[in-house]
């Protein structure tokens, strides 16, 4: 059995983040979720609306694109209003996964 040496304990202590550094990482994670996750959710919602709205192809595409701006704005607000960064990420990833799965199933089934 290997006992922790002083060097190992010092290295572990060096990896501990200060509260200020931890706060910066949380804010950076939320900003990344808002920018990247919001974009992915908005793009998938635009595609899903363009495919599933019962309008002409041009009208459905235009409507989906316009509504995706609202989806992106709501996603950004959601990310910074969520209680934790994990909840913010899950609040973007789960709907994105559902929309992606719906689009993928629509594509492989060859629905019109």
Tab-separated table of C-alpha atoms in Angstrom:
chain	number	residue	atom	x	y	z
A	1	UNK	CA	0.000	0.000	0.000
A	2	UNK	CA	1.337	3.402	-0.963
A	3	UNK	CA	1.156	6.125	1.640
A	4	UNK	CA	0.653	9.669	0.390
A	5	UNK	CA	3.848	11.605	0.546
A	6	UNK	CA	4.208	15.236	1.388
A	7	UNK	CA	4.763	16.006	-2.277
A	8	UNK	CA	1.445	14.370	-3.219
A	9	UNK	CA	-0.409	16.278	-0.513
A	10	UNK	CA	1.092	19.533	-1.706
A	11	UNK	CA	0.118	18.761	-5.291
A	12	UNK	CA	-3.462	18.000	-4.227
A	13	UNK	CA	-3.608	21.233	-2.261
A	14	UNK	CA	-2.405	23.123	-5.318
A	15	UNK	CA	-5.307	21.698	-7.363
A	16	UNK	CA	-7.900	23.077	-4.938
A	17	UNK	CA	-9.605	26.148	-6.334
A	18	UNK	CA	-10.214	29.258	-4.337
A	19	UNK	CA	-13.842	30.388	-4.084
A	20	UNK	CA	-13.145	33.241	-6.516
A	21	UNK	CA	-11.582	30.883	-9.062
A	22	UNK	CA	-14.462	28.417	-8.658
A	23	UNK	CA	-16.939	31.246	-9.285
A	24	UNK	CA	-15.061	32.244	-12.454
A	25	UNK	CA	-15.229	28.671	-13.757
A	26	UNK	CA	-18.966	28.485	-13.049
A	27	UNK	CA	-19.592	31.753	-14.895
A	28	UNK	CA	-17.393	30.588	-17.793
A	29	UNK	CA	-19.319	27.308	-17.941
A	30	UNK	CA	-22.631	29.163	-18.039
A	31	UNK	CA	-21.365	31.529	-20.728
A	32	UNK	CA	-20.218	28.563	-22.812
A	33	UNK	CA	-23.596	26.894	-22.272
A	34	UNK	CA	-25.405	30.071	-23.320
A	35	UNK	CA	-23.313	30.576	-26.445
A	36	UNK	CA	-22.785	27.023	-27.701
A	37	UNK	CA	-25.750	25.230	-26.138
A	38	UNK	CA	-28.129	28.036	-27.014
A	39	UNK	CA	-26.932	27.995	-30.606
A	40	UNK	CA	-27.373	24.229	-30.891
A	41	UNK	CA	-30.863	24.391	-29.392
A	42	UNK	CA	-31.859	27.290	-31.665
A	43	UNK	CA	-30.500	25.564	-34.779
A	44	UNK	CA	-32.262	22.299	-33.973
A	45	UNK	CA	-35.509	24.082	-33.184
A	46	UNK	CA	-35.327	25.977	-36.482
A	47	UNK	CA	-34.782	22.722	-38.352
A	48	UNK	CA	-37.552	20.911	-36.471
A	49	UNK	CA	-40.022	23.723	-37.012
A	50	UNK	CA	-39.137	23.885	-40.705
A	51	UNK	CA	-39.767	20.157	-41.038
A	52	UNK	CA	-42.807	19.673	-38.818
A	53	UNK	CA	-44.875	22.846	-39.294
A	54	UNK	CA	-47.865	22.197	-41.570
A	55	UNK	CA	-47.094	25.120	-43.850
A	56	UNK	CA	-45.550	25.428	-47.270
A	57	UNK	CA	-41.834	24.705	-47.262
A	58	UNK	CA	-40.851	28.367	-47.588
A	59	UNK	CA	-43.266	29.553	-44.886
A	60	UNK	CA	-42.238	26.782	-42.477
A	61	UNK	CA	-38.555	27.595	-42.989
A	62	UNK	CA	-39.105	31.304	-42.486
A	63	UNK	CA	-41.250	30.759	-39.399
A	64	UNK	CA	-38.753	28.294	-37.919
A	65	UNK	CA	-35.872	30.678	-38.512
A	66	UNK	CA	-37.670	33.626	-36.944
A	67	UNK	CA	-38.754	31.599	-33.913
A	68	UNK	CA	-35.225	30.286	-33.433
A	69	UNK	CA	-34.127	33.788	-32.408
A	70	UNK	CA	-36.706	33.658	-29.616
A	71	UNK	CA	-35.498	30.176	-28.632
A	72	UNK	CA	-31.896	31.423	-28.462
A	73	UNK	CA	-32.841	34.403	-26.295
A	74	UNK	CA	-34.848	32.186	-23.948
A	75	UNK	CA	-31.961	29.709	-23.759
A	76	UNK	CA	-29.546	32.450	-22.707
A	77	UNK	CA	-31.958	33.678	-20.036
A	78	UNK	CA	-32.500	30.093	-18.842
A	79	UNK	CA	-28.771	29.415	-18.508
A	80	UNK	CA	-28.193	32.355	-16.195
A	81	UNK	CA	-31.455	31.869	-14.273
A	82	UNK	CA	-30.881	28.176	-13.530
A	83	UNK	CA	-29.946	27.300	-9.968
A	84	UNK	CA	-26.759	25.433	-10.922
A	85	UNK	CA	-24.537	25.219	-13.972
A	86	UNK	CA	-25.338	21.513	-14.247
A	87	UNK	CA	-29.051	22.264	-14.399
A	88	UNK	CA	-28.358	24.927	-17.028
A	89	UNK	CA	-26.452	22.447	-19.205
A	90	UNK	CA	-29.113	19.762	-18.776
A	91	UNK	CA	-31.844	22.275	-19.593
A	92	UNK	CA	-30.195	22.809	-22.958
A	93	UNK	CA	-28.918	19.323	-23.716
A	94	UNK	CA	-32.138	17.403	-23.045
A	95	UNK	CA	-34.370	19.453	-25.395
A	96	UNK	CA	-31.566	19.476	-27.972
A	97	UNK	CA	-31.316	15.704	-27.778
A	98	UNK	CA	-35.094	15.349	-28.126
A	99	UNK	CA	-35.195	17.646	-31.166
A	100	UNK	CA	-32.183	15.925	-32.713
A	101	UNK	CA	-33.755	12.516	-32.178
A	102	UNK	CA	-37.048	13.676	-33.726
A	103	UNK	CA	-35.221	15.039	-36.770
A	104	UNK	CA	-33.113	11.895	-37.082
A	105	UNK	CA	-36.173	9.615	-36.839
A	106	UNK	CA	-37.960	11.756	-39.410
A	107	UNK	CA	-34.997	11.425	-41.737
A	108	UNK	CA	-34.469	7.667	-41.429
A	109	UNK	CA	-38.165	6.854	-41.757
A	110	UNK	CA	-38.346	8.888	-44.948
A	111	UNK	CA	-41.463	10.744	-43.887
A	112	UNK	CA	-42.585	13.382	-46.331
